[in-house]
PDB file of C-alpha atoms in Angstrom:
ATOM      1  CA  MET A  45      15.390   2.907  20.662  1.00 36.00           C
ATOM      2  CA  ASN A  46      14.792   6.567  21.501  1.00 39.00           C
ATOM      3  CA  ARG A  47      13.726   6.528  25.145  1.00 39.00           C
ATOM      4  CA  ASN A  48      13.238   9.517  27.401  1.00 38.00           C
ATOM      5  CA  GLU A  49      14.062   9.916  31.087  1.00 40.00           C
ATOM      6  CA  THR A  50      10.943   7.992  32.156  1.00 43.00           C
ATOM      7  CA  GLY A  51      11.920   4.958  30.091  1.00 49.00           C
ATOM      8  CA  HIS A  52       9.236   5.550  27.465  1.00 61.00           C
ATOM      9  CA  ARG A  53       9.968   6.121  23.812  1.00 78.00           C
ATOM     10  CA  ASP A  54      10.569   9.748  22.923  1.00 85.00           C
ATOM     11  CA  PRO A  55       7.243  11.231  21.750  1.00 87.00           C
ATOM     12  CA  GLY A  56       9.221  13.621  19.545  1.00 89.00           C
ATOM     13  CA  VAL A  57       9.256  10.798  17.010  1.00 93.00           C
ATOM     14  CA  ILE A  58       5.462  11.064  16.799  1.00 95.00           C
ATOM     15  CA  GLU A  59       5.811  14.795  16.083  1.00 96.00           C
ATOM     16  CA  GLU A  60       8.133  13.960  13.190  1.00 95.00           C
ATOM     17  CA  ARG A  61       5.772  11.305  11.849  1.00 94.00           C
ATOM     18  CA  ILE A  62       2.693  13.563  11.924  1.00 96.00           C
ATOM     19  CA  GLY A  63       4.585  16.612  10.705  1.00 96.00           C
ATOM     20  CA  TYR A  64       3.546  18.781  13.633  1.00 97.00           C
ATOM     21  CA  THR A  65       5.629  20.135  16.516  1.00 97.00           C
ATOM     22  CA  PHE A  66       3.745  20.933  19.696  1.00 98.00           C
ATOM     23  CA  LYS A  67       4.111  24.344  21.278  1.00 97.00           C
ATOM     24  CA  ASP A  68       2.725  22.861  24.502  1.00 97.00           C
ATOM     25  CA  ARG A  69       4.481  19.511  24.842  1.00 95.00           C
ATOM     26  CA  SER A  70       2.274  18.591  27.818  1.00 96.00           C
ATOM     27  CA  LEU A  71      -0.641  18.158  25.401  1.00 97.00           C
ATOM     28  CA  LEU A  72       1.315  15.521  23.492  1.00 97.00           C
ATOM     29  CA  GLU A  73       2.249  13.770  26.732  1.00 96.00           C
ATOM     30  CA  ARG A  74      -1.405  13.801  27.823  1.00 97.00           C
ATOM     31  CA  ALA A  75      -2.548  12.456  24.445  1.00 97.00           C
ATOM     32  CA  LEU A  76      -0.202   9.508  24.914  1.00 97.00           C
ATOM     33  CA  THR A  77      -1.264   8.677  28.494  1.00 97.00           C
ATOM     34  CA  ARG A  78      -4.029   6.218  29.316  1.00 97.00           C
ATOM     35  CA  LEU A  79      -6.342   6.602  32.311  1.00 95.00           C
ATOM     36  CA  ALA A  80      -5.095   3.326  33.802  1.00 95.00           C
ATOM     37  CA  TYR A  81      -1.520   4.640  33.732  1.00 96.00           C
ATOM     38  CA  THR A  82      -2.482   7.881  35.508  1.00 96.00           C
ATOM     39  CA  LEU A  83      -4.356   5.972  38.206  1.00 94.00           C
ATOM     40  CA  GLU A  84      -1.388   3.680  38.813  1.00 94.00           C
ATOM     41  CA  ALA A  85       1.109   6.555  38.765  1.00 93.00           C
ATOM     42  CA  GLY A  86      -0.976   8.803  41.022  1.00 93.00           C
ATOM     43  CA  SER A  87      -1.025  11.473  38.316  1.00 93.00           C
ATOM     44  CA  PRO A  88      -3.494  14.380  38.353  1.00 92.00           C
ATOM     45  CA  PRO A  89      -7.032  13.452  37.276  1.00 86.00           C
ATOM     46  CA  ASP A  90      -6.750  15.434  34.035  1.00 92.00           C
ATOM     47  CA  ALA A  91      -3.437  13.909  32.916  1.00 95.00           C
ATOM     48  CA  HIS A  92      -4.917  11.221  30.639  1.00 96.00           C
ATOM     49  CA  MET A  93      -6.174  11.116  27.075  1.00 97.00           C
ATOM     50  CA  ASP A  94      -9.911  10.536  27.484  1.00 97.00           C
ATOM     51  CA  ALA A  95     -11.126  14.126  27.019  1.00 98.00           C
ATOM     52  CA  LEU A  96      -8.686  14.626  24.144  1.00 98.00           C
ATOM     53  CA  ALA A  97     -10.026  11.505  22.414  1.00 97.00           C
ATOM     54  CA  THR A  98     -13.580  12.853  22.613  1.00 98.00           C
ATOM     55  CA  LEU A  99     -12.426  16.185  21.211  1.00 98.00           C
ATOM     56  CA  GLY A 100     -10.315  14.500  18.533  1.00 98.00           C
ATOM     57  CA  ASP A 101     -13.277  12.434  17.373  1.00 97.00           C
ATOM     58  CA  ALA A 102     -15.254  15.632  16.748  1.00 97.00           C
ATOM     59  CA  VAL A 103     -12.294  17.370  15.072  1.00 98.00           C
ATOM     60  CA  ILE A 104     -11.748  14.414  12.732  1.00 97.00           C
ATOM     61  CA  ASN A 105     -15.411  14.469  11.731  1.00 96.00           C
ATOM     62  CA  VAL A 106     -15.318  18.213  11.004  1.00 97.00           C
ATOM     63  CA  ALA A 107     -12.072  17.958   9.015  1.00 96.00           C
ATOM     64  CA  VAL A 108     -13.395  15.079   6.919  1.00 95.00           C
ATOM     65  CA  VAL A 109     -16.727  16.775   6.202  1.00 95.00           C
ATOM     66  CA  GLU A 110     -14.897  19.977   5.208  1.00 94.00           C
ATOM     67  CA  ALA A 111     -12.648  17.977   2.862  1.00 93.00           C
ATOM     68  CA  VAL A 112     -15.601  16.120   1.324  1.00 93.00           C
ATOM     69  CA  ILE A 113     -17.449  19.400   0.685  1.00 94.00           C
ATOM     70  CA  ALA A 114     -14.294  20.986  -0.728  1.00 92.00           C
ATOM     71  CA  GLU A 115     -14.094  18.096  -3.197  1.00 90.00           C
ATOM     72  CA  GLY A 116     -17.548  18.978  -4.497  1.00 91.00           C
ATOM     73  CA  ALA A 117     -20.071  16.970  -2.480  1.00 90.00           C
ATOM     74  CA  HIS A 118     -23.189  19.014  -1.762  1.00 90.00           C
ATOM     75  CA  GLU A 119     -25.933  16.548  -0.862  1.00 94.00           C
ATOM     76  CA  LYS A 120     -26.330  15.610   2.789  1.00 95.00           C
ATOM     77  CA  GLY A 121     -26.582  11.878   2.070  1.00 94.00           C
ATOM     78  CA  ALA A 122     -23.495  11.839  -0.130  1.00 91.00           C
ATOM     79  CA  ILE A 123     -21.500  13.811   2.450  1.00 93.00           C
ATOM     80  CA  SER A 124     -22.605  11.521   5.281  1.00 93.00           C
ATOM     81  CA  ASN A 125     -21.852   8.350   3.324  1.00 92.00           C
ATOM     82  CA  ARG A 126     -18.399   9.563   2.331  1.00 90.00           C
ATOM     83  CA  LYS A 127     -17.632  10.585   5.928  1.00 92.00           C
ATOM     84  CA  MET A 128     -18.741   7.175   7.221  1.00 91.00           C
ATOM     85  CA  ASN A 129     -16.464   5.465   4.688  1.00 88.00           C
ATOM     86  CA  LEU A 130     -13.485   7.608   5.681  1.00 88.00           C
ATOM     87  CA  VAL A 131     -13.948   7.783   9.446  1.00 91.00           C
ATOM     88  CA  ASN A 132     -14.336   4.419  11.114  1.00 90.00           C
ATOM     89  CA  MET A 133     -12.543   2.461  13.786  1.00 91.00           C
ATOM     90  CA  THR A 134     -10.685   0.268  11.311  1.00 91.00           C
ATOM     91  CA  ARG A 135      -9.351   3.225   9.324  1.00 93.00           C
ATOM     92  CA  LEU A 136      -8.301   5.209  12.404  1.00 95.00           C
ATOM     93  CA  ARG A 137      -6.715   2.143  13.944  1.00 94.00           C
ATOM     94  CA  GLY A 138      -4.769   1.547  10.724  1.00 94.00           C
ATOM     95  CA  LEU A 139      -3.441   5.112  10.813  1.00 95.00           C
ATOM     96  CA  ALA A 140      -2.398   4.618  14.446  1.00 95.00           C
ATOM     97  CA  GLU A 141      -0.648   1.375  13.499  1.00 95.00           C
ATOM     98  CA  ASP A 142       1.159   3.155  10.652  1.00 94.00           C
ATOM     99  CA  LEU A 143       2.471   5.645  13.228  1.00 94.00           C
ATOM    100  CA  VAL A 144       3.448   2.756  15.547  1.00 94.00           C
ATOM    101  CA  LEU A 145       1.522   4.796  18.116  1.00 95.00           C
ATOM    102  CA  ALA A 146       1.177   1.919  20.596  1.00 94.00           C
ATOM    103  CA  ASP A 147       4.916   2.072  21.250  1.00 94.00           C
ATOM    104  CA  TYR A 148       4.606   5.651  22.529  1.00 95.00           C
ATOM    105  CA  VAL A 149       1.476   5.363  24.672  1.00 95.00           C
ATOM    106  CA  ARG A 150       1.815   5.045  28.440  1.00 95.00           C
ATOM    107  CA  TRP A 151      -0.285   1.980  29.184  1.00 95.00           C
ATOM    108  CA  GLY A 152      -1.500   0.786  32.550  1.00 94.00           C
ATOM    109  CA  LYS A 153       0.191  -2.407  33.735  1.00 95.00           C
ATOM    110  CA  GLY A 154      -2.883  -4.531  33.059  1.00 93.00           C
ATOM    111  CA  GLU A 155      -3.334  -2.963  29.621  1.00 93.00           C
ATOM    112  CA  ALA A 156       0.294  -3.660  28.787  1.00 92.00           C
ATOM    113  CA  ALA A 157       0.065  -7.250  30.017  1.00 92.00           C
ATOM    114  CA  GLN A 158      -3.074  -7.812  27.928  1.00 91.00           C
ATOM    115  CA  ARG A 159      -1.710  -5.859  24.953  1.00 90.00           C
ATOM    116  CA  VAL A 160      -5.064  -4.063  24.677  1.00 92.00           C
ATOM    117  CA  TRP A 161      -3.907  -2.169  21.607  1.00 91.00           C
ATOM    118  CA  THR A 162      -4.049  -5.350  19.523  1.00 88.00           C
ATOM    119  CA  SER A 163      -7.841  -5.524  19.470  1.00 78.00           C
ATOM    120  CA  GLY A 164     -10.865  -3.314  19.412  1.00 74.00           C
ATOM    121  CA  ARG A 165     -11.071   0.431  19.385  1.00 91.00           C
ATOM    122  CA  VAL A 166      -8.178   1.288  21.709  1.00 94.00           C
ATOM    123  CA  LEU A 167      -5.678   2.433  19.065  1.00 95.00           C
ATOM    124  CA  ALA A 168      -8.353   4.433  17.238  1.00 95.00           C
ATOM    125  CA  GLU A 169      -9.013   6.287  20.498  1.00 96.00           C
ATOM    126  CA  CYS A 170      -5.292   6.964  20.891  1.00 97.00           C
ATOM    127  CA  LEU A 171      -5.205   8.525  17.423  1.00 97.00           C
ATOM    128  CA  GLU A 172      -8.282  10.604  18.267  1.00 97.00           C
ATOM    129  CA  ALA A 173      -6.539  11.850  21.413  1.00 98.00           C
ATOM    130  CA  LEU A 174      -3.499  12.825  19.380  1.00 98.00           C
ATOM    131  CA  VAL A 175      -5.662  14.786  16.940  1.00 98.00           C
ATOM    132  CA  GLY A 176      -7.482  16.439  19.858  1.00 98.00           C
ATOM    133  CA  ALA A 177      -4.141  17.503  21.307  1.00 98.00           C
ATOM    134  CA  VAL A 178      -3.013  18.952  17.967  1.00 98.00           C
ATOM    135  CA  TYR A 179      -6.296  20.864  17.748  1.00 98.00           C
ATOM    136  CA  LEU A 180      -5.866  22.396  21.213  1.00 98.00           C
ATOM    137  CA  ASP A 181      -2.246  23.246  20.475  1.00 98.00           C
ATOM    138  CA  GLY A 182      -2.529  24.600  16.938  1.00 98.00           C
ATOM    139  CA  GLY A 183      -6.186  24.892  15.972  1.00 98.00           C
ATOM    140  CA  MET A 184      -8.272  23.385  13.226  1.00 98.00           C
ATOM    141  CA  GLU A 185      -5.789  24.147  10.444  1.00 97.00           C
ATOM    142  CA  ALA A 186      -3.039  22.243  12.259  1.00 98.00           C
ATOM    143  CA  ALA A 187      -5.309  19.268  12.957  1.00 98.00           C
ATOM    144  CA  ALA A 188      -6.574  19.167   9.371  1.00 96.00           C
ATOM    145  CA  GLY A 189      -2.958  19.303   8.152  1.00 96.00           C
ATOM    146  CA  VAL A 190      -2.041  16.291  10.287  1.00 97.00           C
ATOM    147  CA  LEU A 191      -5.019  14.353   8.941  1.00 96.00           C
ATOM    148  CA  ARG A 192      -4.004  15.220   5.367  1.00 95.00           C
ATOM    149  CA  ARG A 193      -0.422  14.107   5.992  1.00 95.00           C
ATOM    150  CA  LEU A 194      -1.647  10.847   7.521  1.00 95.00           C
ATOM    151  CA  GLY A 195      -3.723  10.247   4.387  1.00 93.00           C
ATOM    152  CA  LEU A 196      -7.170  10.410   5.952  1.00 92.00           C
ATOM    153  CA  THR A 197      -8.340  13.424   3.951  1.00 87.00           C
ATOM    154  CA  GLU A 198      -5.606  13.517   1.320  1.00 70.00           C
ATOM    155  CA  SER A 199      -7.836  12.291  -1.498  1.00 60.00           C
ATOM    156  CA  VAL A 200     -11.439  12.293  -0.397  1.00 53.00           C
TER     157      VAL A 200
END
């Protein structure tokens, strides 16, 4: 099992799976670090994924709307309905599960004990953070490319 010096799985595997190599590897590390972990580790206050998840959520919405329009949708209602069908917690969580993303996230001890990634929105947020990190590192084109490769916007 590819583990790095901290005992966590090597996040380079995630880069391979999403087809994107980070120029600034610290963004990938941040995207894979939960707030609870940073608090327990005494890490800097900006070393966790929360802001990246918020950014990633917005980036995903923009990428999906662009793809829907590019496929010929022109009416606001049709665009909104298609976006809602493509971007939801279940879909994003499924993409995160396909990446086996939970194995690469730095979880807080309580989160790990409770296996928080097995329910709710947690894995979807981790995927959003990853997309936010790609956006900051490579821009909208890079983020949209990752979403295409993951199958979110491949055939809207």
